[in-house]
Short mmCIF file of C-alpha atoms in Angstrom, two decimals:
data_model
loop_
_atom_site.label_atom_id
_atom_site.label_comp_id
_atom_site.label_asym_id
_atom_site.label_seq_id
_atom_site.Cartn_x
_atom_site.Cartn_y
_atom_site.Cartn_z
CA MET W 11 -5.39 -17.13 -23.87
CA ASN W 12 -6.02 -17.87 -20.48
CA CYS W 13 -4.75 -17.15 -16.93
CA TYR W 14 -2.02 -20.66 -16.53
CA GLU W 15 -0.98 -19.69 -20.86
CA LYS W 16 -1.19 -16.80 -19.31
CA MET W 17 1.13 -16.26 -16.58
CA ILE W 18 3.58 -18.97 -18.74
CA LYS W 19 4.07 -16.73 -21.77
CA GLU W 20 4.99 -13.66 -19.66
CA SER W 21 6.52 -14.98 -16.20
CA ASN W 22 9.95 -14.39 -15.50
CA LYS W 23 10.68 -18.58 -16.04
CA ASN W 24 14.41 -17.86 -16.77
CA THR W 25 15.19 -16.55 -12.60
CA GLY W 26 12.24 -15.60 -11.08
CA THR W 27 10.90 -17.13 -7.50
CA ILE W 28 7.84 -16.84 -4.80
CA SER W 29 8.74 -16.10 -1.36
CA TYR W 30 7.52 -18.09 0.91
CA TYR W 31 8.87 -17.64 4.76
CA ASP W 32 12.31 -20.15 4.19
CA THR W 33 10.92 -20.67 0.95
CA THR W 34 12.48 -20.03 -2.51
CA ILE W 35 10.53 -21.58 -5.01
CA SER W 36 12.19 -21.06 -8.49
CA ILE W 37 9.15 -19.89 -11.10
CA SER W 38 9.55 -22.84 -13.65
CA LYS W 39 9.50 -25.52 -10.44
CA PHE W 40 5.99 -23.51 -9.56
CA ILE W 41 4.95 -24.45 -12.84
CA ASN W 42 5.82 -27.98 -12.70
CA TYR W 43 4.18 -28.06 -9.28
CA VAL W 44 0.72 -26.53 -11.79
CA ASP W 45 1.37 -29.21 -14.23
CA ASN W 46 1.89 -31.56 -11.70
CA PHE W 47 -0.93 -30.94 -9.85
CA ALA W 48 -3.52 -30.27 -13.20
CA SER W 49 -2.80 -33.99 -14.39
CA SER W 50 -3.70 -35.98 -10.97
CA LEU W 51 -6.55 -32.99 -10.50
CA ILE W 52 -7.59 -34.84 -13.33
CA LYS W 53 -6.96 -38.61 -12.74
CA LEU W 54 -9.23 -37.22 -9.72
CA GLY W 55 -11.72 -37.59 -12.48
CA PHE W 56 -11.52 -33.42 -13.23
CA LYS W 57 -12.69 -31.80 -16.04
CA LYS W 58 -13.30 -28.36 -17.56
CA GLY W 59 -16.61 -26.70 -15.86
CA ASP W 60 -16.50 -28.50 -12.87
CA VAL W 61 -15.82 -26.89 -9.32
CA LEU W 62 -12.76 -26.81 -6.85
CA THR W 63 -13.45 -24.29 -3.90
CA ILE W 64 -10.01 -23.19 -2.51
CA TYR W 65 -10.89 -22.66 1.05
CA LEU W 66 -5.82 -21.12 1.82
CA PRO W 67 -4.65 -17.54 2.26
CA THR W 68 -2.52 -16.71 -0.22
CA ASN W 69 0.35 -19.35 -0.60
CA PRO W 70 2.57 -21.67 -2.69
CA GLN W 71 -0.59 -24.13 -2.63
CA SER W 72 -3.29 -22.36 -3.57
CA LEU W 73 -1.29 -20.00 -6.11
CA ILE W 74 -0.52 -23.64 -7.79
CA ALA W 75 -4.43 -24.48 -7.76
CA PHE W 76 -5.59 -21.62 -8.91
CA TYR W 77 -3.21 -22.07 -12.07
CA ALA W 78 -3.88 -26.00 -12.41
CA CYS W 79 -7.25 -24.94 -12.37
CA SER W 80 -6.59 -22.10 -15.05
CA LYS W 81 -5.18 -24.91 -17.52
CA LEU W 82 -7.95 -27.56 -17.04
CA GLY W 83 -11.21 -24.92 -17.21
CA VAL W 84 -11.66 -26.07 -13.82
CA ILE W 85 -13.31 -22.99 -11.54
CA ALA W 86 -11.72 -22.40 -8.69
CA ASN W 87 -14.13 -20.98 -5.87
CA LEU W 88 -12.01 -19.42 -3.38
CA VAL W 89 -12.79 -19.09 0.03
CA HIS W 90 -12.13 -16.95 2.94
CA PRO W 91 -10.42 -20.38 5.32
CA LEU W 92 -11.90 -18.03 7.89
CA VAL W 93 -15.72 -18.92 7.16
CA PRO W 94 -16.97 -21.14 9.81
CA ILE W 95 -17.43 -24.80 8.97
CA GLU W 96 -21.86 -24.35 8.38
CA SER W 97 -21.03 -21.49 5.98
CA LEU W 98 -19.06 -23.31 4.13
CA LYS W 99 -21.02 -26.32 3.30
CA ASN W 100 -23.19 -23.90 2.10
CA ASN W 101 -20.94 -22.43 0.13
CA LEU W 102 -19.72 -25.49 -1.61
CA LYS W 103 -23.48 -26.73 -2.17
CA GLU W 104 -24.23 -23.19 -3.97
CA ASN W 105 -21.23 -23.67 -6.12
CA ASN W 106 -21.73 -26.78 -7.04
CA SER W 107 -18.64 -27.94 -6.22
CA LYS W 108 -16.01 -30.96 -6.58
CA GLY W 109 -14.06 -30.59 -4.87
CA LEU W 110 -12.26 -28.60 -1.94
CA LEU W 111 -8.59 -27.84 -0.69
CA PHE W 112 -8.39 -26.88 2.94
CA VAL W 113 -5.51 -26.73 5.78
CA ASP W 114 -5.94 -29.61 8.00
CA PHE W 115 -6.12 -27.20 11.26
CA LEU W 116 -9.23 -25.55 9.82
CA VAL W 117 -10.61 -29.08 8.83
CA LYS W 118 -10.11 -32.01 11.66
CA ASP W 119 -12.76 -33.75 11.63
CA THR W 120 -14.13 -34.71 7.71
CA SER W 121 -17.21 -35.96 9.20
CA LEU W 122 -18.24 -31.97 9.31
CA LEU W 123 -18.53 -32.53 5.63
CA LYS W 124 -20.68 -35.19 5.47
CA ASN W 125 -22.84 -35.20 2.67
CA THR W 126 -21.25 -32.72 0.69
CA ASN W 127 -19.60 -35.51 -1.80
CA GLN W 128 -16.50 -33.89 -1.49
CA ILE W 129 -13.26 -34.98 -3.37
CA LEU W 130 -10.74 -34.15 -0.16
CA ILE W 131 -7.00 -32.25 -0.32
CA LYS W 132 -5.39 -31.09 2.09
CA THR W 133 -2.55 -29.24 3.23
CA SER W 134 -0.27 -27.74 6.23
CA LEU W 135 0.75 -24.01 6.53
CA SER W 136 4.52 -26.09 7.61
CA ASP W 137 5.13 -27.48 4.04
CA PHE W 138 6.54 -24.91 2.60
CA MET W 139 8.12 -22.83 4.80
CA GLY W 140 11.46 -24.57 4.47
CA THR W 141 13.68 -23.37 7.50
CA LEU W 142 12.03 -21.71 9.21
CA LYS W 143 13.29 -21.05 12.88
CA PRO W 144 12.72 -24.71 14.29
CA PHE W 145 10.26 -23.77 17.06
CA ILE W 146 7.95 -22.22 14.30
CA LYS W 147 7.79 -25.02 12.01
CA ALA W 148 7.94 -28.17 14.85
CA PHE W 149 4.60 -25.77 16.06
CA LEU W 150 3.18 -25.50 12.99
CA LEU W 151 4.04 -29.85 12.50
CA CYS W 152 2.29 -30.72 15.43
CA LYS W 153 -0.51 -29.42 15.04
CA LYS W 154 -0.97 -31.69 11.64
CA ILE W 155 -3.72 -33.13 11.71
CA LYS W 156 -4.08 -36.62 10.84
CA ILE W 157 -7.09 -36.69 8.73
CA LYS W 158 -9.70 -39.50 7.60
CA ASN W 159 -10.82 -40.12 3.35
CA CYS W 160 -8.82 -37.39 2.30
CA LEU W 161 -6.11 -37.26 0.19
CA ASN W 162 -2.71 -35.17 0.69
CA PHE W 163 -1.91 -31.71 -1.66
CA ASN W 164 1.85 -32.55 -1.49
CA SER W 165 1.76 -36.27 -3.09
CA LEU W 166 -0.41 -34.32 -5.76
CA LEU W 167 2.89 -32.72 -6.66
CA LYS W 168 4.29 -35.38 -8.05
CA LYS W 169 4.79 -36.24 -11.31
CA ASP W 170 2.95 -39.93 -13.27
CA ASN W 171 3.66 -40.11 -16.56
CA ASN W 172 0.70 -43.03 -17.08
CA ILE W 173 -1.77 -40.61 -17.46
CA ASN W 174 -2.54 -39.84 -20.78
CA TYR W 175 -5.48 -37.60 -21.24
CA SER W 176 -6.68 -35.18 -24.05
CA GLN W 177 -7.90 -32.39 -22.42
CA GLU W 178 -10.66 -30.12 -24.04
CA GLU W 179 -10.08 -26.80 -25.21
CA VAL W 180 -9.87 -23.65 -22.45
CA LEU W 181 -10.64 -20.87 -23.52
CA ASP W 182 -9.68 -17.17 -22.36
CA VAL W 183 -13.56 -16.48 -22.32
CA ASP W 184 -14.34 -19.68 -20.32
CA PRO W 185 -15.29 -19.03 -16.10
CA VAL W 186 -11.58 -18.90 -13.94
CA CYS W 187 -13.21 -18.36 -9.90
CA ARG W 188 -15.52 -17.43 -7.93
CA MET W 189 -14.46 -14.40 -5.74
CA HIS W 190 -17.21 -13.22 -2.74
CA SER W 191 -18.42 -9.09 -2.59
CA SER W 192 -20.86 -8.28 -0.65
CA GLY W 193 -22.20 -6.78 -3.85
CA THR W 194 -22.94 -3.56 -5.55
CA THR W 195 -25.95 -3.04 -3.44
CA GLY W 196 -24.88 -4.15 -0.03
CA SER W 197 -25.93 -8.01 -0.53
CA PRO W 198 -23.40 -10.99 -0.58
CA LYS W 199 -22.50 -12.18 -3.88
CA ILE W 200 -21.29 -14.56 -6.09
CA VAL W 201 -18.67 -12.56 -8.43
CA GLU W 202 -17.87 -15.11 -12.07
CA LEU W 203 -14.31 -13.50 -13.35
CA SER W 204 -13.37 -14.93 -15.99
CA ASN W 205 -9.75 -15.72 -17.56
CA LEU W 206 -10.60 -12.88 -20.60
CA SER W 207 -11.61 -10.33 -17.78
CA LEU W 208 -7.94 -11.15 -15.80
CA ASN W 209 -5.07 -11.11 -18.94
CA ASN W 210 -7.61 -8.07 -19.94
CA LEU W 211 -6.35 -6.11 -16.33
CA SER W 212 -3.15 -6.93 -16.34
CA ASP W 213 -2.61 -6.23 -20.33
CA ASN W 214 -4.20 -2.97 -19.28
CA LEU W 215 -2.06 -1.94 -16.10
CA LYS W 216 0.85 -3.48 -18.29
CA LYS W 217 0.04 -0.87 -21.00
CA MET W 218 -0.63 2.32 -17.73
CA TYR W 219 2.61 1.79 -17.22
CA SER W 220 4.18 1.66 -20.32
CA LYS W 221 7.18 1.23 -18.84
CA GLN W 222 9.73 -1.65 -19.76
CA ILE W 223 10.17 -4.72 -17.85
CA VAL W 224 13.09 -5.42 -16.09
CA PRO W 225 13.09 -9.21 -14.42
CA GLY W 226 14.15 -9.34 -11.09
CA LYS W 227 12.04 -6.89 -8.78
CA ASN W 228 9.77 -8.11 -5.96
CA ALA W 229 6.66 -7.56 -5.35
CA LEU W 230 5.61 -7.95 -1.81
CA VAL W 231 2.21 -9.49 -2.03
CA LEU W 232 -0.46 -8.41 1.00
CA LEU W 233 -3.55 -8.69 -0.38
CA PRO W 234 -5.47 -12.09 -0.33
CA ILE W 235 -6.03 -14.71 -3.52
CA PHE W 236 -9.25 -14.73 -2.44
CA HIS W 237 -9.57 -10.94 -3.15
CA ALA W 238 -9.47 -9.61 -6.79
CA TYR W 239 -7.49 -6.57 -5.92
CA GLY W 240 -5.14 -9.32 -4.29
CA LEU W 241 -5.37 -12.32 -7.59
CA GLY W 242 -6.08 -8.81 -9.95
CA VAL W 243 -3.15 -6.89 -9.24
CA ALA W 244 -0.91 -8.38 -6.87
CA ILE W 245 -0.26 -12.26 -8.45
CA HIS W 246 -1.42 -12.57 -11.71
CA THR W 247 -0.54 -8.98 -13.14
CA CYS W 248 2.19 -8.81 -11.49
CA LEU W 249 3.75 -12.72 -12.31
CA CYS W 250 2.85 -10.84 -16.88
CA ASN W 251 4.96 -8.98 -15.89
CA GLN W 252 8.33 -10.81 -14.75
CA TYR W 253 8.00 -9.86 -10.94
CA ASN W 254 9.44 -12.42 -7.89
CA LEU W 255 6.72 -13.10 -5.70
CA VAL W 256 6.87 -12.98 -2.27
CA LEU W 257 3.88 -14.50 -0.13
CA VAL W 258 2.63 -13.19 3.54
CA PRO W 259 -0.33 -15.12 4.10
CA LYS W 260 -1.83 -13.33 6.91
CA PHE W 261 -1.38 -10.13 7.53
CA ASN W 262 1.69 -9.44 10.62
CA PHE W 263 2.76 -6.26 10.56
CA LYS W 264 5.62 -7.16 12.22
CA HIS W 265 7.02 -9.42 9.76
CA VAL W 266 5.54 -7.41 7.06
CA ALA W 267 7.86 -4.58 8.49
CA LYS W 268 10.96 -6.30 7.86
CA LEU W 269 9.94 -8.69 4.43
CA PHE W 270 10.01 -4.66 3.34
CA LYS W 271 14.04 -4.89 3.93
CA LYS W 272 14.66 -8.51 3.98
CA HIS W 273 12.87 -8.94 -0.68
CA LYS W 274 14.43 -4.79 -0.97
CA ILE W 275 10.36 -4.67 -2.31
CA ASN W 276 10.37 -2.70 -5.45
CA PHE W 277 6.00 -2.77 -5.59
CA VAL W 278 3.28 -3.32 -2.61
CA ALA W 279 -0.42 -3.22 -3.53
CA GLY W 280 -2.20 -2.47 0.04
CA ILE W 281 -5.67 -1.33 2.43
CA PRO W 282 -5.20 1.41 4.54
CA VAL W 283 -4.96 -0.15 8.32
CA MET W 284 -1.41 -2.30 6.63
CA PHE W 285 0.23 0.73 5.69
CA LYS W 286 -0.65 2.92 8.56
CA LYS W 287 0.69 -0.54 10.77
CA ILE W 288 3.88 -1.18 8.90
CA ILE W 289 4.53 2.70 9.65
CA THR W 290 5.04 1.60 13.08
CA ARG W 291 7.10 -0.96 12.88
CA LYS W 292 11.10 0.53 13.26
CA ALA W 293 12.31 -2.35 11.03
CA PHE W 294 9.85 -1.10 7.77
CA PHE W 295 12.87 2.24 8.54
CA GLY W 296 15.65 2.31 6.47
CA ASN W 297 17.31 2.54 3.26
CA HIS W 298 16.18 -0.38 1.40
CA LEU W 299 12.87 2.02 1.59
CA LYS W 300 14.92 3.02 -1.79
CA TYR W 301 14.28 1.03 -3.49
CA LEU W 302 10.32 0.77 -3.62
CA GLU W 303 8.85 2.30 -7.52
CA ASP W 304 5.36 1.62 -6.96
CA ILE W 305 2.75 1.81 -3.61
CA TRP W 306 -1.47 1.25 -4.69
CA CYS W 307 -3.54 1.51 -1.41
CA GLY W 308 -7.98 1.32 -2.18
CA GLY W 309 -10.14 -0.68 -0.74
CA ASP W 310 -11.30 1.86 1.90
CA LEU W 311 -10.34 5.21 3.38
CA ILE W 312 -7.19 6.49 3.22
CA THR W 313 -6.63 10.29 4.44
CA ASP W 314 -4.79 13.38 2.66
CA THR W 315 -2.67 13.10 6.38
CA GLU W 316 -1.01 9.40 6.32
CA VAL W 317 -1.36 9.76 2.53
CA LYS W 318 1.90 12.48 3.10
CA GLU W 319 3.64 11.43 6.80
CA PHE W 320 4.37 7.47 4.46
CA ASP W 321 5.39 9.49 1.44
CA GLU W 322 7.99 12.18 4.18
CA ILE W 323 9.61 8.50 5.55
CA ILE W 324 10.02 7.02 1.49
CA LYS W 325 11.82 10.57 1.30
CA LYS W 326 14.06 10.42 4.65
CA TYR W 327 15.53 7.50 3.02
CA ASN W 328 16.18 8.75 -0.85
CA GLY W 329 12.86 7.07 -1.54
CA THR W 330 10.48 8.74 -4.58
CA ALA W 331 8.02 6.47 -4.06
CA ARG W 332 4.53 7.23 -3.03
CA ILE W 333 1.29 6.16 -1.56
CA MET W 334 -0.90 5.61 -4.35
CA ARG W 335 -4.78 5.79 -3.93
CA GLY W 336 -6.65 3.37 -6.67
CA TYR W 337 -10.27 2.78 -6.96
CA GLY W 338 -11.76 -1.03 -7.45
CA LEU W 339 -14.46 -3.05 -7.24
CA THR W 340 -14.85 -7.46 -7.86
CA GLU W 341 -17.00 -6.65 -10.20
CA VAL W 342 -14.14 -5.07 -12.65
CA SER W 343 -11.70 -7.11 -11.46
CA GLY W 344 -10.58 -5.13 -8.57
CA VAL W 345 -9.10 -2.17 -9.62
CA CYS W 346 -10.20 0.78 -12.72
CA CYS W 347 -8.71 3.22 -11.30
CA VAL W 348 -5.72 5.15 -9.38
CA ASN W 349 -3.51 7.94 -9.93
CA ARG W 350 -0.03 7.10 -10.91
CA ASP W 351 2.86 9.43 -11.95
CA GLY W 352 1.92 12.22 -14.27
CA TYR W 353 -1.94 11.67 -12.84
CA TYR W 354 -1.85 12.45 -9.42
CA ARG W 355 -4.38 14.96 -7.76
CA ASN W 356 -4.40 14.63 -3.98
CA GLY W 357 -7.82 13.52 -2.60
CA SER W 358 -8.73 11.40 -5.79
CA CYS W 359 -8.69 8.33 -6.27
CA GLY W 360 -6.38 9.16 -9.53
CA LYS W 361 -8.55 8.10 -13.11
CA SER W 362 -9.65 5.20 -15.40
CA ILE W 363 -6.59 3.08 -16.42
CA PRO W 364 -7.24 1.78 -19.99
CA ASN W 365 -9.57 -0.04 -21.64
CA THR W 366 -11.63 1.64 -19.07
CA VAL W 367 -14.20 4.30 -19.28
CA ILE W 368 -15.49 5.35 -15.61
CA GLU W 369 -18.51 7.46 -15.22
CA ILE W 370 -21.26 9.46 -12.74
CA TRP W 371 -25.00 8.52 -13.82
CA ASP W 372 -28.37 9.81 -11.11
CA GLU W 373 -31.36 7.70 -10.14
CA ASN W 374 -32.36 7.97 -13.82
CA ASN W 375 -29.37 6.38 -15.39
CA ASN W 376 -28.33 10.03 -16.95
CA LYS W 377 -24.82 10.86 -17.22
CA LEU W 378 -23.80 13.74 -14.70
CA LYS W 379 -21.90 16.87 -15.86
CA PRO W 380 -18.36 17.05 -13.99
CA ASN W 381 -18.55 17.95 -10.31
CA GLN W 382 -22.38 16.70 -9.90
CA ILE W 383 -21.86 13.82 -7.90
CA GLY W 384 -23.84 10.28 -8.19
CA GLU W 385 -22.95 6.69 -8.32
CA ILE W 386 -20.43 6.15 -9.55
CA VAL W 387 -20.91 3.38 -12.87
CA ILE W 388 -17.71 1.34 -14.90
CA THR W 389 -17.77 -0.28 -18.23
CA ASN W 390 -13.91 -1.79 -19.66
CA ASN W 391 -13.13 -5.11 -21.18
CA SER W 392 -11.97 -7.09 -17.07
CA LEU W 393 -15.75 -7.15 -16.09
CA MET W 394 -17.05 -9.54 -13.80
CA GLU W 395 -19.32 -12.43 -16.60
CA GLN W 396 -21.86 -12.84 -13.73
CA TYR W 397 -23.29 -13.01 -10.20
CA LEU W 398 -23.59 -16.58 -10.07
CA ASN W 399 -27.27 -17.85 -9.86
CA ASP W 400 -28.14 -13.83 -10.68
CA ASP W 401 -28.87 -12.07 -13.73
CA LYS W 402 -29.56 -8.52 -12.50
CA GLY W 403 -24.99 -8.01 -12.96
CA PHE W 404 -25.20 -5.18 -15.52
CA SER W 405 -26.95 -1.78 -16.54
CA ILE W 406 -27.09 -1.41 -20.61
CA LYS W 407 -26.40 1.53 -22.27
CA ASP W 408 -25.59 2.32 -25.96
CA GLY W 409 -24.82 -0.99 -26.43
CA ASN W 410 -22.24 -1.05 -23.43
CA LYS W 411 -21.92 -3.78 -20.48
CA TRP W 412 -22.16 -1.08 -16.73
CA ILE W 413 -21.33 -1.89 -13.46
CA LYS W 414 -23.35 0.27 -11.39
CA THR W 415 -21.16 -0.19 -8.33
CA GLY W 416 -23.01 1.49 -5.40
CA ASP W 417 -21.09 3.72 -4.18
CA ILE W 418 -21.33 8.04 -4.43
CA GLY W 419 -18.01 9.83 -6.21
CA LYS W 420 -17.90 12.85 -8.66
CA LEU W 421 -15.21 13.31 -11.85
CA ASP W 422 -13.33 16.76 -12.36
CA GLU W 423 -12.61 18.18 -15.70
CA ASP W 424 -9.58 16.34 -16.02
CA GLY W 425 -10.94 13.00 -15.13
CA PHE W 426 -10.53 12.40 -11.58
CA LEU W 427 -12.31 10.60 -9.86
CA TYR W 428 -13.78 11.76 -5.81
CA LEU W 429 -15.53 8.32 -4.01
CA ILE W 430 -18.23 10.31 -1.09
CA GLY W 431 -19.51 7.58 0.19
CA ARG W 432 -21.09 3.78 -0.06
CA MET W 433 -25.07 4.01 -1.16
CA LYS W 434 -25.36 1.03 1.07
CA ARG W 435 -24.28 3.47 3.89
CA SER W 436 -25.58 6.54 2.53
CA PHE W 437 -29.25 7.57 4.34
CA LYS W 438 -32.07 10.76 4.01
CA ILE W 439 -32.16 12.72 7.28
CA ASN W 440 -35.58 14.94 6.68
CA ALA W 441 -35.11 14.46 3.08
CA ILE W 442 -31.38 15.28 3.13
CA ASN W 443 -28.24 12.95 1.87
CA VAL W 444 -26.62 12.60 4.33
CA TYR W 445 -22.66 10.45 4.18
CA PRO W 446 -20.54 9.11 7.20
CA GLU W 447 -18.19 9.07 4.85
CA GLU W 448 -18.59 12.45 4.86
CA VAL W 449 -17.91 12.98 7.94
CA GLU W 450 -15.38 10.84 9.00
CA LYS W 451 -13.32 12.39 6.93
CA ILE W 452 -14.26 15.51 8.89
CA ILE W 453 -13.45 13.61 11.90
CA LEU W 454 -9.71 12.56 10.92
CA HIS W 455 -9.11 16.13 10.63
CA LEU W 456 -7.88 16.13 14.34
CA ASP W 457 -4.41 14.87 15.32
CA PHE W 458 -5.31 12.73 17.80
CA VAL W 459 -7.58 9.97 16.64
CA ASP W 460 -6.85 7.33 15.52
CA GLU W 461 -9.78 5.65 13.34
CA VAL W 462 -13.12 7.04 13.06
CA CYS W 463 -16.55 5.10 11.71
CA VAL W 464 -19.74 6.47 11.14
CA VAL W 465 -23.11 4.25 11.82
CA PRO W 466 -27.27 6.42 12.11
CA TYR W 467 -29.16 4.33 15.03
CA GLN W 468 -32.54 5.35 16.09
CA GLN W 469 -33.97 7.34 18.91
CA ASN W 470 -37.26 8.50 19.32
CA ASN W 471 -38.24 7.59 15.95
CA LYS W 472 -35.18 9.66 14.84
CA THR W 473 -32.04 8.82 12.64
CA LEU W 474 -28.85 10.09 14.61
CA LEU W 475 -25.44 9.67 13.98
CA ARG W 476 -22.96 7.20 16.36
CA ALA W 477 -19.93 8.51 15.74
CA PHE W 478 -16.33 5.31 16.84
CA ILE W 479 -13.82 7.10 17.74
CA THR W 480 -10.38 5.18 18.23
CA LEU W 481 -7.10 7.48 19.95
CA LYS W 482 -3.59 7.51 18.35
CA GLN W 483 -3.39 7.82 23.48
CA LYS W 484 -4.68 6.58 25.71
CA ASN W 485 -3.97 9.04 28.65
CA ILE W 486 -6.44 11.75 27.03
CA ASP W 487 -9.27 13.83 28.59
CA ILE W 488 -11.89 11.69 27.02
CA HIS W 489 -15.03 14.37 27.67
CA LYS W 490 -12.13 17.24 25.31
CA VAL W 491 -12.00 14.98 23.05
CA LYS W 492 -16.23 14.40 22.34
CA GLU W 493 -15.71 18.32 22.51
CA GLU W 494 -13.53 18.92 20.32
CA ILE W 495 -15.15 17.02 17.66
CA ILE W 496 -18.75 18.79 18.19
CA ASN W 497 -16.62 21.93 17.94
CA LEU W 498 -15.04 21.45 14.03
CA CYS W 499 -18.32 18.83 12.78
CA ASN W 500 -19.74 22.31 13.45
CA GLN W 501 -17.72 24.23 11.52
CA CYS W 502 -17.23 22.39 8.82
CA LEU W 503 -20.92 20.06 8.27
CA ILE W 504 -24.83 20.51 8.01
CA LYS W 505 -26.58 19.95 11.67
CA TYR W 506 -27.87 17.09 10.22
CA SER W 507 -24.34 15.46 9.76
CA ILE W 508 -22.82 15.80 13.32
CA PRO W 509 -23.20 13.27 15.59
CA SER W 510 -24.74 13.30 18.40
CA ASP W 511 -23.63 11.02 20.08
CA ILE W 512 -19.42 9.51 19.82
CA LYS W 513 -17.82 6.55 21.99
CA ILE W 514 -14.46 5.96 22.00
CA LEU W 515 -13.75 1.91 21.61
CA ASP W 516 -9.90 0.62 21.87
CA LEU W 517 -9.82 -1.38 19.05
CA MET W 518 -12.52 -0.81 15.45
CA PRO W 519 -14.30 -4.88 14.89
CA ARG W 520 -12.87 -5.36 11.87
CA THR W 521 -14.34 -7.99 8.62
CA ASN W 522 -11.85 -11.49 7.39
CA ILE W 523 -10.51 -8.82 4.76
CA GLY W 524 -9.47 -6.02 6.94
CA LYS W 525 -11.94 -3.57 6.67
CA ILE W 526 -13.95 -1.25 9.42
CA ASP W 527 -17.17 -3.25 9.90
CA PHE W 528 -19.38 -0.93 9.96
CA LYS W 529 -22.58 -3.46 10.03
CA LEU W 530 -21.48 -4.87 13.19
CA LEU W 531 -21.15 -1.04 15.07
CA SER W 532 -24.40 0.15 12.98
CA GLU W 533 -26.07 -3.28 14.97
CA ILE W 534 -25.24 -1.86 18.60
CA LYS W 535 -28.17 -0.65 20.94
CA GLN W 536 -26.59 1.65 23.45
#
């Protein structure tokens, strides 16, 4: 069964909906769109094994295109829509892409894509927006660009009874999408996931909860479709568990805070910075929070203090949900470990989901005992198929394929996972392993610190640490701030882990998916 077939079989086709701004699409109508777009792709010459690049945010168009690709065996190459054109061109070539689906105002001149040999399909952000406030809709309509030599996405959603074809069978083991990851070694990789990987993830999560499915609950899709956590959990798993989807194309905490109230959200998955910003909006607060049942958080560091603050807000409005830390990566389809009711431990990333084994290995691939620190390795039934053009994605041990994550952690006696840091961020000072994330966790205990990122720098041929800090308040004595940080680090850390330099920033730089950009900070010389 491919992802399309599983979605058809398990989604709420009777009353289910997908909401996008002021538009509500029934699941049955959504399936019609998927079928019609798939037929149009065939008419355009797409066949099993071809690649369609989807250069879109999370919106109805990107979901329609993904499931149409799954139906046909076409591989959906999911690319962040803010990737520069030159990088996009390289991506199209590397993936041997046959077609490109894009937002019109991002590619205003198709001559920029000259010699890429793509079937070009354009769409607009104003499509599917319904009765959005007139001035906003008018603004977006004005941004619609008349582009030559392109097909219009909406025209490809119309049913064509003249298309006759014999579709090649699409198997569960066939690749369904490609995602772009930093890789477990820190270098960019293209991860290929199969229908089976995403379907198994959905089944594993369903088995983990073992709750009776109640159609009509609402899931807020904060995470992008081009992120495995977003596609695998927030979209595919939620559809297959009969949730209604509320799509968010771009995270705006003011807008998102209002969506919790408007849709009485039951499930949300996000990254720490999202939850930290949401609770600054008054619109987030209210009795609608009692409807929240599951809140998943992963992808970056969140402190116990931040978790407690969020949970207390939910409890104040008679809610029972609390933030559940988790852990995962693109190579395992987004998630492999999460806290949940009955299996919850402060500070941990929870226990492995069903059909998943997590171990800690030393540098010689030997399994370590509980509470020993080493590399996190994973085997399960939702592993990627491969890195594109790279056969070094797996380690084979005991007849199983294992993903070496490049992350440092430990398992306690009960199997709860604790993330210590990233191997690509760790380094040695005087032969001592230093983990910047451990330093960050200590500094975040200070009430006046909002965010922190610790990076190494060189001075007089020595490796030292620099801490970049943002503050919760602006009118604060900077000298005192630095003094308290150093005093706390002296109390809690070995001398090699104590920052030699502290810099105060107004805002942290971020990657395309919202994580603090430690690589950019590492490049700052002074």
